[in-house]
Amino acid sequence: MSTTASDPLAALGALPGVPEAVDSVRKAVDRVYGHRVMRRRSNEVTAEAALRGSRGSAALAGADWNLEEVRRRTDFSGEDEARTVGAALRLTAEAGQLLSIWRQSPLRVLARLHLVAAGGAAPDDAVGRPRLAGESVDEPLIEAPLPGADEVAGRLEGLSRLIIAGSAAPALVTAAAVHGELLALRPFGSHNGLVARTAERIVLIGSGLDPKSICPAEVGHAEQGRAAYVAAFEGYTTGTPEGMAAWIAHCGRSVELGVRESTAVCEALQRGAA
């Protein structure tokens, strides 16, 4: 992260345009939480948001399946796309169980997420740990220069310290920064995008912005498209105020699109159609 402020995440929150994005997201989240369906059927909305978020994250990783196919399928072994969808589903299910650990040991959570995502598909000694010097990374969507192993270790430690220390930054800003940093580092040999988006989810839930996990940012990232996702991420990698602000705004729009998706689910439940 490029800023050198004493609270770098809070400094990101003050970038031009970011307060407006934060406010817009907050209002959108408040609206869906105020929906009358949420009073009695929030668990159903949460379950549907998890499914749709998993589908969106998998789509960005190259497995763009129809939602009904994801819902219907029970076997996620076999071909690469099926394994990707299965990894996304496992990660979403795991995210809620790691909230209490995240603030105390984010690196432990990231290791667990990679272990869950890999699901035995990678060599045992490469799962759940940052890559070593000379090890390759399978992440075809992200083509930014790959940091070396020493830089990865240092920046992961810095990110961990920021999370443990806490910040005055809004949840959206912290979530976007965690997501962007993990994409930039690609610390594992595989599944980095899936892990990064799950970490974003954990921050949004654990911060209290989306405690019931009904605002799947992954849906919005997928809806805006892979090209827009990569372009916004490239803004993050520049480290410039404009680039960082654009990435945060992109993540904010993704949350808002996730809100729109869950609002539609609430409306369908209210009509008895879902």
mmCIF file of C-alpha atoms in Angstrom:
data_model
loop_
_atom_site.group_PDB
_atom_site.id
_atom_site.type_symbol
_atom_site.label_atom_id
_atom_site.label_comp_id
_atom_site.label_asym_id
_atom_site.label_seq_id
_atom_site.Cartn_x
_atom_site.Cartn_y
_atom_site.Cartn_z
ATOM 1 C CA MET A 1 0.000 0.000 0.000
ATOM 2 C CA SER A 2 1.396 3.312 -1.008
ATOM 3 C CA THR A 3 0.327 5.708 1.715
ATOM 4 C CA THR A 4 2.594 6.340 4.686
ATOM 5 C CA ALA A 5 0.011 7.839 7.040
ATOM 6 C CA SER A 6 -0.082 6.579 10.639
ATOM 7 C CA ASP A 7 -3.418 4.947 9.831
ATOM 8 C CA PRO A 8 -2.982 4.101 6.142
ATOM 9 C CA LEU A 9 -6.416 2.554 5.783
ATOM 10 C CA ALA A 10 -8.085 5.658 7.201
ATOM 11 C CA ALA A 11 -5.989 7.745 4.830
ATOM 12 C CA LEU A 12 -7.433 5.753 1.930
ATOM 13 C CA GLY A 13 -10.886 6.539 3.240
ATOM 14 C CA ALA A 14 -10.226 10.241 2.808
ATOM 15 C CA LEU A 15 -9.296 10.022 -0.879
ATOM 16 C CA PRO A 16 -11.474 12.073 -3.253
ATOM 17 C CA GLY A 17 -14.681 10.259 -4.063
ATOM 18 C CA VAL A 18 -14.239 7.548 -1.440
ATOM 19 C CA PRO A 19 -16.436 9.104 1.291
ATOM 20 C CA GLU A 20 -19.251 9.351 -1.258
ATOM 21 C CA ALA A 21 -18.811 5.683 -2.208
ATOM 22 C CA VAL A 22 -18.812 4.677 1.461
ATOM 23 C CA ASP A 23 -21.991 6.668 2.105
ATOM 24 C CA SER A 24 -23.729 5.174 -0.924
ATOM 25 C CA VAL A 25 -22.879 1.647 0.190
ATOM 26 C CA ARG A 26 -24.029 2.311 3.745
ATOM 27 C CA LYS A 27 -27.394 3.586 2.539
ATOM 28 C CA ALA A 28 -27.868 0.628 0.198
ATOM 29 C CA VAL A 29 -27.041 -1.880 2.927
ATOM 30 C CA ASP A 30 -29.379 -0.158 5.377
ATOM 31 C CA ARG A 31 -32.218 -0.344 2.858
ATOM 32 C CA VAL A 32 -31.983 -4.090 2.325
ATOM 33 C CA TYR A 33 -31.611 -4.733 6.058
ATOM 34 C CA GLY A 34 -34.800 -2.742 6.541
ATOM 35 C CA HIS A 35 -36.781 -4.940 4.172
ATOM 36 C CA ARG A 36 -39.719 -6.584 5.929
ATOM 37 C CA VAL A 37 -38.619 -10.073 4.774
ATOM 38 C CA MET A 38 -35.419 -9.681 6.803
ATOM 39 C CA ARG A 39 -37.413 -9.707 10.045
ATOM 40 C CA ARG A 40 -38.486 -13.347 9.688
ATOM 41 C CA ARG A 41 -36.623 -14.942 6.808
ATOM 42 C CA SER A 42 -33.111 -13.521 6.995
ATOM 43 C CA ASN A 43 -31.578 -17.003 7.131
ATOM 44 C CA GLU A 44 -33.061 -17.798 3.718
ATOM 45 C CA VAL A 45 -31.706 -14.549 2.287
ATOM 46 C CA THR A 46 -28.270 -15.315 3.765
ATOM 47 C CA ALA A 47 -28.236 -18.794 2.237
ATOM 48 C CA GLU A 48 -29.237 -17.490 -1.185
ATOM 49 C CA ALA A 49 -26.675 -14.667 -0.998
ATOM 50 C CA ALA A 50 -23.978 -17.231 -0.192
ATOM 51 C CA LEU A 51 -24.897 -19.325 -3.218
ATOM 52 C CA ARG A 52 -24.991 -16.333 -5.545
ATOM 53 C CA GLY A 53 -21.774 -14.909 -4.138
ATOM 54 C CA SER A 54 -20.020 -18.227 -4.687
ATOM 55 C CA ARG A 55 -21.258 -18.345 -8.263
ATOM 56 C CA GLY A 56 -19.976 -14.814 -8.871
ATOM 57 C CA SER A 57 -16.534 -15.484 -7.444
ATOM 58 C CA ALA A 58 -16.216 -18.675 -9.474
ATOM 59 C CA ALA A 59 -17.255 -16.798 -12.629
ATOM 60 C CA LEU A 60 -14.375 -14.372 -12.159
ATOM 61 C CA ALA A 61 -12.066 -17.366 -11.757
ATOM 62 C CA GLY A 62 -13.168 -18.713 -15.130
ATOM 63 C CA ALA A 63 -16.113 -20.970 -14.190
ATOM 64 C CA ASP A 64 -19.094 -18.888 -15.274
ATOM 65 C CA TRP A 65 -21.900 -21.321 -14.533
ATOM 66 C CA ASN A 66 -25.611 -20.644 -14.551
ATOM 67 C CA LEU A 67 -26.960 -20.187 -11.026
ATOM 68 C CA GLU A 68 -29.362 -23.101 -11.399
ATOM 69 C CA GLU A 69 -26.489 -25.376 -12.415
ATOM 70 C CA VAL A 70 -24.623 -24.410 -9.252
ATOM 71 C CA ARG A 71 -27.766 -25.018 -7.231
ATOM 72 C CA ARG A 72 -28.441 -28.394 -8.841
ATOM 73 C CA ARG A 73 -24.930 -29.824 -8.920
ATOM 74 C CA THR A 74 -23.739 -32.080 -6.106
ATOM 75 C CA ASP A 75 -20.440 -33.329 -7.532
ATOM 76 C CA PHE A 76 -17.743 -30.684 -7.952
ATOM 77 C CA SER A 77 -14.874 -33.011 -8.729
ATOM 78 C CA GLY A 78 -13.656 -33.782 -12.195
ATOM 79 C CA GLU A 79 -13.159 -30.942 -14.654
ATOM 80 C CA ASP A 80 -11.398 -27.705 -13.745
ATOM 81 C CA GLU A 81 -14.530 -25.547 -13.794
ATOM 82 C CA ALA A 82 -16.376 -27.870 -11.441
ATOM 83 C CA ARG A 83 -13.464 -27.796 -9.002
ATOM 84 C CA THR A 84 -13.406 -23.997 -9.163
ATOM 85 C CA VAL A 85 -17.114 -23.763 -8.366
ATOM 86 C CA GLY A 86 -16.677 -26.263 -5.562
ATOM 87 C CA ALA A 87 -13.798 -24.237 -4.120
ATOM 88 C CA ALA A 88 -15.895 -21.072 -4.188
ATOM 89 C CA LEU A 89 -18.769 -22.794 -2.403
ATOM 90 C CA ARG A 90 -16.464 -24.221 0.265
ATOM 91 C CA LEU A 91 -14.841 -20.847 0.864
ATOM 92 C CA THR A 92 -18.157 -19.078 1.300
ATOM 93 C CA ALA A 93 -19.279 -21.708 3.793
ATOM 94 C CA GLU A 94 -15.994 -21.419 5.683
ATOM 95 C CA ALA A 95 -15.945 -17.608 5.860
ATOM 96 C CA GLY A 96 -18.504 -17.320 8.640
ATOM 97 C CA GLN A 97 -16.576 -19.733 10.843
ATOM 98 C CA LEU A 98 -13.388 -17.644 10.690
ATOM 99 C CA LEU A 99 -14.713 -14.261 11.787
ATOM 100 C CA SER A 100 -13.537 -14.572 15.386
ATOM 101 C CA ILE A 101 -10.014 -15.494 14.277
ATOM 102 C CA TRP A 102 -9.578 -12.823 11.596
ATOM 103 C CA ARG A 103 -8.919 -9.881 13.910
ATOM 104 C CA GLN A 104 -6.387 -11.827 15.988
ATOM 105 C CA SER A 105 -4.631 -13.861 13.291
ATOM 106 C CA PRO A 106 -5.446 -12.914 9.705
ATOM 107 C CA LEU A 107 -2.518 -14.907 8.314
ATOM 108 C CA ARG A 108 -3.881 -18.029 9.958
ATOM 109 C CA VAL A 109 -7.241 -17.358 8.314
ATOM 110 C CA LEU A 110 -5.664 -16.873 4.899
ATOM 111 C CA ALA A 111 -3.797 -20.151 5.276
ATOM 112 C CA ARG A 112 -7.044 -21.891 6.189
ATOM 113 C CA LEU A 113 -8.836 -20.345 3.222
ATOM 114 C CA HIS A 114 -6.204 -21.618 0.831
ATOM 115 C CA LEU A 115 -6.374 -25.068 2.374
ATOM 116 C CA VAL A 116 -10.169 -25.093 1.932
ATOM 117 C CA ALA A 117 -9.957 -23.771 -1.629
ATOM 118 C CA ALA A 118 -7.293 -26.276 -2.701
ATOM 119 C CA GLY A 119 -9.311 -29.179 -1.379
ATOM 120 C CA GLY A 120 -6.463 -31.610 -1.914
ATOM 121 C CA ALA A 121 -5.862 -30.480 -5.509
ATOM 122 C CA ALA A 122 -2.347 -29.166 -4.860
ATOM 123 C CA PRO A 123 0.752 -30.822 -3.399
ATOM 124 C CA ASP A 124 0.387 -31.039 0.367
ATOM 125 C CA ASP A 125 3.487 -29.000 1.107
ATOM 126 C CA ALA A 126 2.254 -26.101 -1.050
ATOM 127 C CA VAL A 127 -1.182 -25.769 0.539
ATOM 128 C CA GLY A 128 -1.900 -23.204 3.219
ATOM 129 C CA ARG A 129 1.420 -21.384 3.096
ATOM 130 C CA PRO A 130 2.796 -18.442 1.094
ATOM 131 C CA ARG A 131 4.747 -19.487 -1.961
ATOM 132 C CA LEU A 132 8.514 -19.864 -1.799
ATOM 133 C CA ALA A 133 11.099 -18.377 -4.136
ATOM 134 C CA GLY A 134 10.874 -19.951 -7.572
ATOM 135 C CA GLU A 135 7.381 -21.389 -7.108
ATOM 136 C CA SER A 136 4.890 -20.567 -9.831
ATOM 137 C CA VAL A 137 1.395 -19.106 -9.503
ATOM 138 C CA ASP A 138 -1.685 -20.264 -11.393
ATOM 139 C CA GLU A 139 -3.823 -17.098 -11.619
ATOM 140 C CA PRO A 140 -4.637 -16.436 -15.290
ATOM 141 C CA LEU A 141 -6.983 -13.473 -14.754
ATOM 142 C CA ILE A 142 -4.373 -11.275 -13.065
ATOM 143 C CA GLU A 143 -1.341 -10.443 -15.180
ATOM 144 C CA ALA A 144 0.271 -7.779 -12.983
ATOM 145 C CA PRO A 145 3.956 -8.295 -12.144
ATOM 146 C CA LEU A 146 4.348 -10.990 -9.525
ATOM 147 C CA PRO A 147 6.140 -9.906 -6.331
ATOM 148 C CA GLY A 148 8.962 -12.098 -5.112
ATOM 149 C CA ALA A 149 8.561 -14.388 -2.133
ATOM 150 C CA ASP A 150 10.397 -12.053 0.255
ATOM 151 C CA GLU A 151 8.223 -9.107 -0.724
ATOM 152 C CA VAL A 152 5.116 -11.240 -0.322
ATOM 153 C CA ALA A 153 6.143 -12.261 3.189
ATOM 154 C CA GLY A 154 6.869 -8.671 4.209
ATOM 155 C CA ARG A 155 3.682 -7.223 2.797
ATOM 156 C CA LEU A 156 1.542 -9.990 4.261
ATOM 157 C CA GLU A 157 3.048 -9.273 7.650
ATOM 158 C CA GLY A 158 2.332 -5.572 7.189
ATOM 159 C CA LEU A 159 -1.262 -6.283 6.214
ATOM 160 C CA SER A 160 -1.648 -8.529 9.240
ATOM 161 C CA ARG A 161 -0.364 -5.809 11.569
ATOM 162 C CA LEU A 162 -2.834 -3.295 10.128
ATOM 163 C CA ILE A 163 -5.766 -5.631 10.657
ATOM 164 C CA ILE A 164 -4.752 -6.586 14.183
ATOM 165 C CA ALA A 165 -4.118 -2.947 15.159
ATOM 166 C CA GLY A 166 -7.509 -1.880 13.842
ATOM 167 C CA SER A 167 -8.332 1.237 11.903
ATOM 168 C CA ALA A 168 -10.774 4.098 11.785
ATOM 169 C CA ALA A 169 -11.336 3.332 8.112
ATOM 170 C CA PRO A 170 -14.844 2.395 6.955
ATOM 171 C CA ALA A 171 -15.462 -1.286 6.333
ATOM 172 C CA LEU A 172 -15.642 -0.815 2.572
ATOM 173 C CA VAL A 173 -12.171 0.732 2.502
ATOM 174 C CA THR A 174 -10.616 -2.018 4.614
ATOM 175 C CA ALA A 175 -12.326 -4.737 2.596
ATOM 176 C CA ALA A 176 -11.190 -3.228 -0.717
ATOM 177 C CA ALA A 177 -7.624 -2.829 0.542
ATOM 178 C CA VAL A 178 -7.434 -6.420 1.778
ATOM 179 C CA HIS A 179 -8.905 -7.690 -1.488
ATOM 180 C CA GLY A 180 -6.561 -5.586 -3.612
ATOM 181 C CA GLU A 181 -3.449 -6.418 -1.628
ATOM 182 C CA LEU A 182 -4.079 -10.149 -1.819
ATOM 183 C CA LEU A 183 -4.659 -9.936 -5.567
ATOM 184 C CA ALA A 184 -1.463 -7.941 -5.957
ATOM 185 C CA LEU A 185 0.598 -10.377 -3.899
ATOM 186 C CA ARG A 186 -0.968 -13.645 -5.087
ATOM 187 C CA PRO A 187 0.679 -15.250 -2.058
ATOM 188 C CA PHE A 188 -0.381 -18.812 -2.840
ATOM 189 C CA GLY A 189 0.338 -21.046 -5.774
ATOM 190 C CA SER A 190 -3.342 -21.168 -6.723
ATOM 191 C CA HIS A 191 -6.839 -19.868 -5.903
ATOM 192 C CA ASN A 192 -5.624 -16.385 -4.974
ATOM 193 C CA GLY A 193 -8.612 -14.605 -6.518
ATOM 194 C CA LEU A 194 -11.080 -16.825 -4.695
ATOM 195 C CA VAL A 195 -9.215 -16.320 -1.423
ATOM 196 C CA ALA A 196 -8.995 -12.542 -1.918
ATOM 197 C CA ARG A 197 -12.729 -12.222 -2.537
ATOM 198 C CA THR A 198 -13.495 -14.391 0.481
ATOM 199 C CA ALA A 199 -11.266 -12.186 2.632
ATOM 200 C CA GLU A 200 -13.212 -9.170 1.383
ATOM 201 C CA ARG A 201 -16.408 -10.950 2.448
ATOM 202 C CA ILE A 202 -14.975 -11.661 5.909
ATOM 203 C CA VAL A 203 -14.102 -7.987 6.437
ATOM 204 C CA LEU A 204 -17.550 -6.800 5.343
ATOM 205 C CA ILE A 205 -19.266 -9.257 7.687
ATOM 206 C CA GLY A 206 -16.909 -8.908 10.634
ATOM 207 C CA SER A 207 -16.914 -5.117 10.520
ATOM 208 C CA GLY A 208 -20.639 -5.004 11.152
ATOM 209 C CA LEU A 209 -21.460 -3.487 7.770
ATOM 210 C CA ASP A 210 -23.057 -6.742 6.604
ATOM 211 C CA PRO A 211 -23.331 -8.943 9.721
ATOM 212 C CA LYS A 212 -25.874 -11.347 8.195
ATOM 213 C CA SER A 213 -23.815 -11.727 4.986
ATOM 214 C CA ILE A 214 -26.630 -10.738 2.636
ATOM 215 C CA CYS A 215 -24.711 -8.259 0.443
ATOM 216 C CA PRO A 216 -22.460 -10.456 -1.733
ATOM 217 C CA ALA A 217 -19.839 -8.226 -3.331
ATOM 218 C CA GLU A 218 -18.790 -11.186 -5.471
ATOM 219 C CA VAL A 219 -22.090 -10.867 -7.350
ATOM 220 C CA GLY A 220 -21.279 -7.266 -8.190
ATOM 221 C CA HIS A 221 -17.706 -7.994 -9.196
ATOM 222 C CA ALA A 222 -18.968 -10.636 -11.619
ATOM 223 C CA GLU A 223 -21.810 -8.475 -12.920
ATOM 224 C CA GLN A 224 -19.433 -5.628 -13.757
ATOM 225 C CA GLY A 225 -17.360 -8.129 -15.724
ATOM 226 C CA ARG A 226 -13.845 -9.509 -15.708
ATOM 227 C CA ALA A 227 -12.466 -6.650 -17.820
ATOM 228 C CA ALA A 228 -13.787 -3.999 -15.425
ATOM 229 C CA TYR A 229 -12.502 -5.991 -12.453
ATOM 230 C CA VAL A 230 -9.001 -6.189 -13.895
ATOM 231 C CA ALA A 231 -9.009 -2.521 -14.938
ATOM 232 C CA ALA A 232 -10.046 -1.397 -11.450
ATOM 233 C CA PHE A 233 -7.437 -3.664 -9.878
ATOM 234 C CA GLU A 234 -4.760 -2.173 -12.103
ATOM 235 C CA GLY A 235 -5.677 1.166 -10.550
ATOM 236 C CA TYR A 236 -4.917 -0.327 -7.153
ATOM 237 C CA THR A 237 -1.536 -1.551 -8.297
ATOM 238 C CA THR A 238 -0.499 1.957 -9.380
ATOM 239 C CA GLY A 239 -0.622 3.090 -5.766
ATOM 240 C CA THR A 240 -1.796 6.516 -6.903
ATOM 241 C CA PRO A 241 -4.648 8.265 -5.067
ATOM 242 C CA GLU A 242 -6.757 8.161 -8.230
ATOM 243 C CA GLY A 243 -6.093 4.477 -8.823
ATOM 244 C CA MET A 244 -6.737 3.484 -5.228
ATOM 245 C CA ALA A 245 -9.948 5.518 -5.113
ATOM 246 C CA ALA A 246 -11.148 3.915 -8.344
ATOM 247 C CA TRP A 247 -10.571 0.432 -6.907
ATOM 248 C CA ILE A 248 -12.447 1.269 -3.707
ATOM 249 C CA ALA A 249 -15.307 2.745 -5.731
ATOM 250 C CA HIS A 250 -15.402 -0.405 -7.861
ATOM 251 C CA CYS A 251 -15.641 -2.550 -4.742
ATOM 252 C CA GLY A 252 -18.351 -0.255 -3.410
ATOM 253 C CA ARG A 253 -20.373 -0.609 -6.585
ATOM 254 C CA SER A 254 -19.942 -4.382 -6.293
ATOM 255 C CA VAL A 255 -21.460 -4.345 -2.806
ATOM 256 C CA GLU A 256 -24.348 -2.226 -4.071
ATOM 257 C CA LEU A 257 -25.010 -4.706 -6.877
ATOM 258 C CA GLY A 258 -24.927 -7.485 -4.288
ATOM 259 C CA VAL A 259 -27.508 -5.520 -2.304
ATOM 260 C CA ARG A 260 -29.661 -5.257 -5.417
ATOM 261 C CA GLU A 261 -29.445 -9.020 -5.888
ATOM 262 C CA SER A 262 -30.513 -9.725 -2.311
ATOM 263 C CA THR A 263 -33.274 -7.143 -2.509
ATOM 264 C CA ALA A 264 -34.645 -9.094 -5.472
ATOM 265 C CA VAL A 265 -34.435 -12.269 -3.364
ATOM 266 C CA CYS A 266 -36.376 -10.535 -0.579
ATOM 267 C CA GLU A 267 -39.041 -9.438 -3.054
ATOM 268 C CA ALA A 268 -39.313 -12.968 -4.435
ATOM 269 C CA LEU A 269 -39.667 -14.425 -0.953
ATOM 270 C CA GLN A 270 -42.312 -11.845 -0.133
ATOM 271 C CA ARG A 271 -44.284 -12.876 -3.226
ATOM 272 C CA GLY A 272 -43.821 -16.538 -2.352
ATOM 273 C CA ALA A 273 -41.828 -17.112 -5.512
ATOM 274 C CA ALA A 274 -38.594 -18.288 -3.939
#
